[in-house]
CSV table of C-alpha atoms in Angstrom, one decimal:
chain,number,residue,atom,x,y,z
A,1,UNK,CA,50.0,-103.3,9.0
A,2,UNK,CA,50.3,-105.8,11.9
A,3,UNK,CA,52.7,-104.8,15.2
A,4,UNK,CA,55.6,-107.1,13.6
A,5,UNK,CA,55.5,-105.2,10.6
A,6,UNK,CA,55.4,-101.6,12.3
A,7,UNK,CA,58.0,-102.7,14.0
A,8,UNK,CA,60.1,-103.3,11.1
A,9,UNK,CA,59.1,-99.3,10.2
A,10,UNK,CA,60.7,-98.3,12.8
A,11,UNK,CA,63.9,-97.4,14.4
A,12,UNK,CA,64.2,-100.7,15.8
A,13,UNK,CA,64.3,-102.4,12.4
A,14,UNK,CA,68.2,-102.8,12.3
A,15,UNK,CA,68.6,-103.7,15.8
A,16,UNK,CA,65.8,-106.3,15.4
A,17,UNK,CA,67.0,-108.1,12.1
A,18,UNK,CA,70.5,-108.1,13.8
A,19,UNK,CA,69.0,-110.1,16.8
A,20,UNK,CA,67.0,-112.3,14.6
A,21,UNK,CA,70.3,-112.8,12.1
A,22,UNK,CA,72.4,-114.1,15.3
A,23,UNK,CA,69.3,-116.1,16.7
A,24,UNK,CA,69.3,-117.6,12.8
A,25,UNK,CA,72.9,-118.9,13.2
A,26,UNK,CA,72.5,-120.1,16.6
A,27,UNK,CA,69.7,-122.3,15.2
A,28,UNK,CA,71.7,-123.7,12.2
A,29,UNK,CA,74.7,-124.2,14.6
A,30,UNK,CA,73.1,-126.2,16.9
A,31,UNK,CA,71.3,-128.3,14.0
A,32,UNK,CA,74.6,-129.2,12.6
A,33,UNK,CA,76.4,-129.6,16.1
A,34,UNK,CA,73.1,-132.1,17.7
A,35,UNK,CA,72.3,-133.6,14.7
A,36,UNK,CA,73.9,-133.7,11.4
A,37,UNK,CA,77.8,-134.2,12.8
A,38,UNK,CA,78.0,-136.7,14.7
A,39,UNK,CA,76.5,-139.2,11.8
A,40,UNK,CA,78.8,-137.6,9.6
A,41,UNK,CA,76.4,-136.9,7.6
A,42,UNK,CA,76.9,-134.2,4.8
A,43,UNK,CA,75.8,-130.6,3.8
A,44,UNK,CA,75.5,-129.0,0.6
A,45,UNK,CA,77.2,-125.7,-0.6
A,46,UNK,CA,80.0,-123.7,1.4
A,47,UNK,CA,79.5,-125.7,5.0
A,48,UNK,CA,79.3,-129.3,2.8
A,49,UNK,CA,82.8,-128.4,1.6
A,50,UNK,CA,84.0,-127.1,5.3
A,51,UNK,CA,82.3,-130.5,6.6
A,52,UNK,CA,84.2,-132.7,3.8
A,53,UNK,CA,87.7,-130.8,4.5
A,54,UNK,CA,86.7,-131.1,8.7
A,55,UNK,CA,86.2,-135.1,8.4
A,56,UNK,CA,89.2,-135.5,6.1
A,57,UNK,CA,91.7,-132.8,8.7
A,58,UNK,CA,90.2,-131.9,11.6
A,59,UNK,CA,90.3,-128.3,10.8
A,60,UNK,CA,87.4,-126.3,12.3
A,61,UNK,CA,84.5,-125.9,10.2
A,62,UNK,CA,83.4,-122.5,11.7
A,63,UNK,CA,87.0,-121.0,10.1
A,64,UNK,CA,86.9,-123.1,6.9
A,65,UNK,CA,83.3,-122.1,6.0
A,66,UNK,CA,84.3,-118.5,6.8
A,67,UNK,CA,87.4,-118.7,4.8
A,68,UNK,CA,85.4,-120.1,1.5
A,69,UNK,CA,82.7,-117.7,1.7
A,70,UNK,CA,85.2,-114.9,0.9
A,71,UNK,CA,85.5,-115.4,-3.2
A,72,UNK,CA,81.8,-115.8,-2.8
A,73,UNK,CA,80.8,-112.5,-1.1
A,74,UNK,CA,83.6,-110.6,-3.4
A,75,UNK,CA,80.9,-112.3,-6.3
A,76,UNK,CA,77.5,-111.4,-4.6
A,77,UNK,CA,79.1,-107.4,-3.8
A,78,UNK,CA,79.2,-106.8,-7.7
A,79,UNK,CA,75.5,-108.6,-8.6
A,80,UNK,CA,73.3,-108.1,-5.0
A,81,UNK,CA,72.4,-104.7,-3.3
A,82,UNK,CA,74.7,-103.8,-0.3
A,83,UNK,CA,72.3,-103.8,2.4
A,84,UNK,CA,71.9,-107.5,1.9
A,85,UNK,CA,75.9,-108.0,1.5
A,86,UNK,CA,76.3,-106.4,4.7
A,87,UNK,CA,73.7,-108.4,6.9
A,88,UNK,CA,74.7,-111.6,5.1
A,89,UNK,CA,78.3,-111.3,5.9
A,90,UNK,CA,76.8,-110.7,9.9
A,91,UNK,CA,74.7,-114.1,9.1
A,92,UNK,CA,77.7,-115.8,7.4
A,93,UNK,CA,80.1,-115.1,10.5
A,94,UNK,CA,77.7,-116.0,13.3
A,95,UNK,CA,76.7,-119.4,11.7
A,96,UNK,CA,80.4,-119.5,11.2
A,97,UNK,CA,81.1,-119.0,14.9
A,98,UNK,CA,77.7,-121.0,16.4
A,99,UNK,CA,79.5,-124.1,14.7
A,100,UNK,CA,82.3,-124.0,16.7
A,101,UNK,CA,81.0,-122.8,19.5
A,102,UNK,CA,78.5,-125.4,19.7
A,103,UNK,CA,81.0,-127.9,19.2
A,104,UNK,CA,80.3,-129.7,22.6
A,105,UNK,CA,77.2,-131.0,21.4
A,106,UNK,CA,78.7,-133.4,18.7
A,107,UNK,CA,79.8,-135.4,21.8
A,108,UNK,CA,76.7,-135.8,23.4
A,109,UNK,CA,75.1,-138.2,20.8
A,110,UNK,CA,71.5,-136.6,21.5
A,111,UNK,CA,69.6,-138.8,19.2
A,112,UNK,CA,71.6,-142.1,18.2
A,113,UNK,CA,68.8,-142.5,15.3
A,114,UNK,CA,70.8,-141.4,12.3
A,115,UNK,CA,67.1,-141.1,10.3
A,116,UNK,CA,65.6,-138.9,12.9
A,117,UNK,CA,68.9,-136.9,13.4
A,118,UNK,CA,68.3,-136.3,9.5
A,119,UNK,CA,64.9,-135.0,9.6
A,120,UNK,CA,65.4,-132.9,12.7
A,121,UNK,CA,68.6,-131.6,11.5
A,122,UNK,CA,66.8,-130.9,8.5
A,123,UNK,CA,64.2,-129.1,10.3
A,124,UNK,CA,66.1,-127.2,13.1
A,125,UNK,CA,69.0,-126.0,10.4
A,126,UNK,CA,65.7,-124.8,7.7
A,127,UNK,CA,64.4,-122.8,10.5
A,128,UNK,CA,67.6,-120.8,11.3
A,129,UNK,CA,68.3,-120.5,7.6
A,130,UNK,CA,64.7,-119.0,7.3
A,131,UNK,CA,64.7,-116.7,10.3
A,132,UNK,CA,67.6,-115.4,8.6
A,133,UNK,CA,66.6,-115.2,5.1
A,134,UNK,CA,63.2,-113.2,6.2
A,135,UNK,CA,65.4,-110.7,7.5
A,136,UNK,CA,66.8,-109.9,4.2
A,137,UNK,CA,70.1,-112.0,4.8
A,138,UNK,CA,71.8,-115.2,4.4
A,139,UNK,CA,74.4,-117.3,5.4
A,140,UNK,CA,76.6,-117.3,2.7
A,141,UNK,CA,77.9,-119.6,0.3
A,142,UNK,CA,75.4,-121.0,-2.3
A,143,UNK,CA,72.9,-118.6,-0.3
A,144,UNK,CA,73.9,-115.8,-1.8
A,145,UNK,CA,74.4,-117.7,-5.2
A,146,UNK,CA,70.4,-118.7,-5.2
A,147,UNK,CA,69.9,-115.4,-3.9
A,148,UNK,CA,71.4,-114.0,-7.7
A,149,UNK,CA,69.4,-116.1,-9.5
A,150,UNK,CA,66.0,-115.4,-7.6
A,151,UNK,CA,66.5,-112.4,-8.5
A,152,UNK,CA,66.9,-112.5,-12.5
A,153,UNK,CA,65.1,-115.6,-13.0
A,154,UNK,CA,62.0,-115.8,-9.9
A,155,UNK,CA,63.2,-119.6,-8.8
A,156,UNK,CA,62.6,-120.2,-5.2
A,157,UNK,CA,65.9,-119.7,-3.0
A,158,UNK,CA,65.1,-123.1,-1.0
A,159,UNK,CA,64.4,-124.9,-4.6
A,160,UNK,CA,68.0,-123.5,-6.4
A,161,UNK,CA,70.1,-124.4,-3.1
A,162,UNK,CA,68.5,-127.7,-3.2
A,163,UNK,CA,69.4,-128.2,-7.1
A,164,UNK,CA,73.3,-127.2,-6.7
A,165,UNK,CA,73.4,-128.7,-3.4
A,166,UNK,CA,72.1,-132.5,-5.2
A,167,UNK,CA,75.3,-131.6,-7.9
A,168,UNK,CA,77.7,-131.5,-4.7
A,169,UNK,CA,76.7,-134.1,-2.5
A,170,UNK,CA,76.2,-136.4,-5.5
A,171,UNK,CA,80.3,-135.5,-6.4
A,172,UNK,CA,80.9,-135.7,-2.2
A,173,UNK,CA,79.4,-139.6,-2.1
A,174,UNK,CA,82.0,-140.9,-4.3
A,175,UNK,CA,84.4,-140.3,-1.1
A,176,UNK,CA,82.1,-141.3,1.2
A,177,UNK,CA,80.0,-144.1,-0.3
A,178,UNK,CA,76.1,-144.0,-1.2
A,179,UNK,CA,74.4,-144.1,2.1
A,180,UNK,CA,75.9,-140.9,4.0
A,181,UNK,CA,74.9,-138.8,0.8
A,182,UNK,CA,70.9,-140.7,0.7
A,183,UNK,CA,70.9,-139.7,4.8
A,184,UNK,CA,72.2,-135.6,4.0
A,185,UNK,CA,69.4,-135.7,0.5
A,186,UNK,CA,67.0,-136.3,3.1
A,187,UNK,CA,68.1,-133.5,5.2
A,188,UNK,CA,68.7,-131.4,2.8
A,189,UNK,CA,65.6,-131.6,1.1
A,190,UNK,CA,63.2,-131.0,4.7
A,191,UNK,CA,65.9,-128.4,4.8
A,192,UNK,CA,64.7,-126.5,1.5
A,193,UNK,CA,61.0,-127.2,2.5
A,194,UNK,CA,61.2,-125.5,5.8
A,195,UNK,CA,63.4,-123.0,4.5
A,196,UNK,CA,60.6,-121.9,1.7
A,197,UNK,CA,57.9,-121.8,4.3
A,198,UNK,CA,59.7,-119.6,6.7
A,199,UNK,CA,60.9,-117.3,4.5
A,200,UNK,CA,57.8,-117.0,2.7
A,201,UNK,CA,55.9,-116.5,6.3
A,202,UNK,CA,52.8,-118.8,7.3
A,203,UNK,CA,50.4,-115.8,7.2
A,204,UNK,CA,49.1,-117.4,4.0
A,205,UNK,CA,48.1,-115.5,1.1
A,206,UNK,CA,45.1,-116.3,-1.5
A,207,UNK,CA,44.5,-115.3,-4.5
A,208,UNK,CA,40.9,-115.1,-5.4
A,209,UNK,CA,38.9,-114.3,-8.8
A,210,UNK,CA,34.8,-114.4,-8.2
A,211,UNK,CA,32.3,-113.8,-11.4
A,212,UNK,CA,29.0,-112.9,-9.9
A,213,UNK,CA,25.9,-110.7,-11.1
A,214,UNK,CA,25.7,-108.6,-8.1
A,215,UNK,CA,29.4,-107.5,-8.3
A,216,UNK,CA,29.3,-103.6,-7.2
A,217,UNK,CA,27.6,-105.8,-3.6
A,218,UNK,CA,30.2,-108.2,-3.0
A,219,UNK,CA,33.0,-105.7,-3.3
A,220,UNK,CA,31.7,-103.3,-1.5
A,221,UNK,CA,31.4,-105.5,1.5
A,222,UNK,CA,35.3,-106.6,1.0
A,223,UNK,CA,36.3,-103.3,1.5
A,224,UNK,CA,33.8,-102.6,4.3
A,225,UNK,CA,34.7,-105.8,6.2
A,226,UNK,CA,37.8,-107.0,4.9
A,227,UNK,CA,39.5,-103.7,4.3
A,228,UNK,CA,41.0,-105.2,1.1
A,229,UNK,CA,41.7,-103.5,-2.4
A,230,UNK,CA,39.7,-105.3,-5.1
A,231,UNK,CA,40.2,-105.0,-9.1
A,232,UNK,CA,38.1,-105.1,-11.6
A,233,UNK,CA,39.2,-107.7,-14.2
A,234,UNK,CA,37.3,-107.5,-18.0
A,235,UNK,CA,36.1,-110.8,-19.0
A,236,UNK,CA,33.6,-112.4,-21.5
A,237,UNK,CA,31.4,-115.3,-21.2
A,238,UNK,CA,32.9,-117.9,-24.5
A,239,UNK,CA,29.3,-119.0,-24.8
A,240,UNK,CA,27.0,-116.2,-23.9
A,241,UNK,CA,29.1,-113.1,-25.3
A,242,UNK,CA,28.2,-111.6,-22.1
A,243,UNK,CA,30.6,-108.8,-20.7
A,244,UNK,CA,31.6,-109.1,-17.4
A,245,UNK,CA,33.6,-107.5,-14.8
A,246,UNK,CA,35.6,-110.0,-12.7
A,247,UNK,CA,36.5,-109.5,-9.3
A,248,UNK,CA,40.2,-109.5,-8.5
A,249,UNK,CA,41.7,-109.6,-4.7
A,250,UNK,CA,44.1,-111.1,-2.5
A,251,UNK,CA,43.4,-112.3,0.8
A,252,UNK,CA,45.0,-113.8,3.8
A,253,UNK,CA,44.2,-117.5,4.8
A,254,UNK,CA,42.2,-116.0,8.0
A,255,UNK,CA,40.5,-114.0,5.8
A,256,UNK,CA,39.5,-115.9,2.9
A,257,UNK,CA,36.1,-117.7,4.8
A,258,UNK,CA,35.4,-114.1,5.8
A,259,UNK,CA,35.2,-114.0,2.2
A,260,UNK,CA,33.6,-116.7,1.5
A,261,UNK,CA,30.9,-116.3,3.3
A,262,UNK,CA,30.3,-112.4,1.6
A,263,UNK,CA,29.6,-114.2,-1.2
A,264,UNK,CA,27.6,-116.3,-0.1
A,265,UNK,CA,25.4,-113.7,1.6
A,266,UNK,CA,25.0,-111.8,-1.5
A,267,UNK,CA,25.0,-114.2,-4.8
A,268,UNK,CA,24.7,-117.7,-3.8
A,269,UNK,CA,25.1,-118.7,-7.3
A,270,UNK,CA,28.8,-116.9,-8.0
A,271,UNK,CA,31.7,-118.2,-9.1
A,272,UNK,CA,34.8,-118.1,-7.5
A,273,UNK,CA,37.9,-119.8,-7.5
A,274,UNK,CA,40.8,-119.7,-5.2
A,275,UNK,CA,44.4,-120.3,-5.8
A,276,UNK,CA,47.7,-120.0,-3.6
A,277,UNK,CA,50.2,-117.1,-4.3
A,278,UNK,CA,53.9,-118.1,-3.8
A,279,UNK,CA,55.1,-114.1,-3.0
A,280,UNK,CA,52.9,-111.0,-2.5
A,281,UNK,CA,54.4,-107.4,-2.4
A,282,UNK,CA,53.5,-104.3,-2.7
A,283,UNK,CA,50.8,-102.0,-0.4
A,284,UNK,CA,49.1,-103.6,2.8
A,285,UNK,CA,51.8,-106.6,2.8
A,286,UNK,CA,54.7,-107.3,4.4
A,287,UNK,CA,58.1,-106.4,3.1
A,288,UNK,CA,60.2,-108.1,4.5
A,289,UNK,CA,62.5,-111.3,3.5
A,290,UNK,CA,64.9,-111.1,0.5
């Protein structure tokens, strides 16, 4: 277990996702306050409504999207543990309060490029979303939705937000013509992208299956230097009818040449094939995120 992850073990944990909830917001807050405003560009979900309503009235978006999300937490109370209820509503009410308070920054015009404001705003606003989604929260809205059905049906949280978010904008360009909607699809989609990474954590996993004669060799070695668990998979050869025992294990990115090389070292002639893993849990990996 590395230090980020013994610190989450310890009596730190609440105050440290609490930090990182508010840093989240402050993130998206800024991304829609620099960059996605002042184009009028769109959103998706809760805020896309907030912003339609905004451009349309002038009311603040920070009170509107807080004021939506309320039928929406009363929805996720009955279907999503209360642990992430409770730190969602703290992410929903600082991005809620970030977008206003930011609200100086719409005036500024940091970037006149409306193209680059949509790929930065895409980028800045799925970093704060992510920060706050690996510390089991959101901010609300469809969040929480794609949250629900990650849960009963394994689809990716950034990949569901992105599907009902396409529904909306697509509905939202009718007021606003074609163009605005293309621009906010752009940002939306870097959005989901970064989101997915983040969330997921760039400490890579691999999954890694190896046939070999000398099988008893290479695993002990991955214990000895990797200090991995391995399983034994049963397989057959189709054409020989030869039993084998496959070697099972999961790695992470730094590791997997580490691994590589093992191999070599003891059965140059092996087979092994590598594949990437989209969610690991369980012993010796991190568990954190929703």
């Amino acid at each position: 277990m590395n230090y980020i992850d013994r610190l989450y073990s310890s009596k730190f944990k609440y105050p440290i996702m609490m930090v990182l909830i508010l840093l989240g917001g402050a993130i998206s807050g800024i991304s829609f306050n620099a960059f996605i405003m002042p184009h009028k560009l769109l959103s998706g979900g809760v805020s896309g409504i907030a912003l339609i309503i905004n451009y349309l009235t002038g009311i603040s978006p920070g009170l509107l999207i807080f004021a939506i999300n309320i039928p929406v937490f009363l929805l996720g109370y009955k279907f999503v543990d209360k642990e992430f209820i409770i730190l969602s509503l703290i992410g929903m009410s600082s991005f809620s309060f970030f977008i206003d308070a930011f609200s100086f920054l719409r005036g500024m015009h940091i970037i006149d490029d409306i193209m680059l404001s949509s790929i930065y705003g895409g980028i800045l606003n799925g970093i704060g979303m992510g920060i706050v989604f690996r510390n089991r929260a959101s901010q609300g809205g469809i969040d929480i939705i794609a949250v629900i059905i990650k849960k009963h049906m394994s689809i990716n949280i950034g990949s569901t937000s992105l599907t009902i978010n396409f529904i909306i904008v697509t509905i939202a360009s009718f007021i606003y013509g074609l163009k605005p909607a293309l621009y906010t699809l752009i940002t939306m989609y870097i959005a989901s992208q970064v989101l997915d990474k983040v969330q997921q954590g760039f400490d890579i996993r691999k999954q890694v299956m190896i046939i070999s004669d000398k099988e008893d060799e290479v695993v002990k070695e991955i214990i000895k230097r990797l200090h991995r668990g391995v399983t034994y998979l049963d397989g057959e050869g189709a054409f020989t009818g030869n039993k084998k025992r496959v070697i099972y294990c999961i790695v992470t990115l730094n590791q997997l040449a580490k691994l590589k090389q093992i191999v070599r070292e003891i059965d140059s002639k092996a087979f092994m094939a590598v594949s990437n893993t989209a969610e690991v849990l369980g012993r010796g990996f991190s568990k954190r995120g929703v």
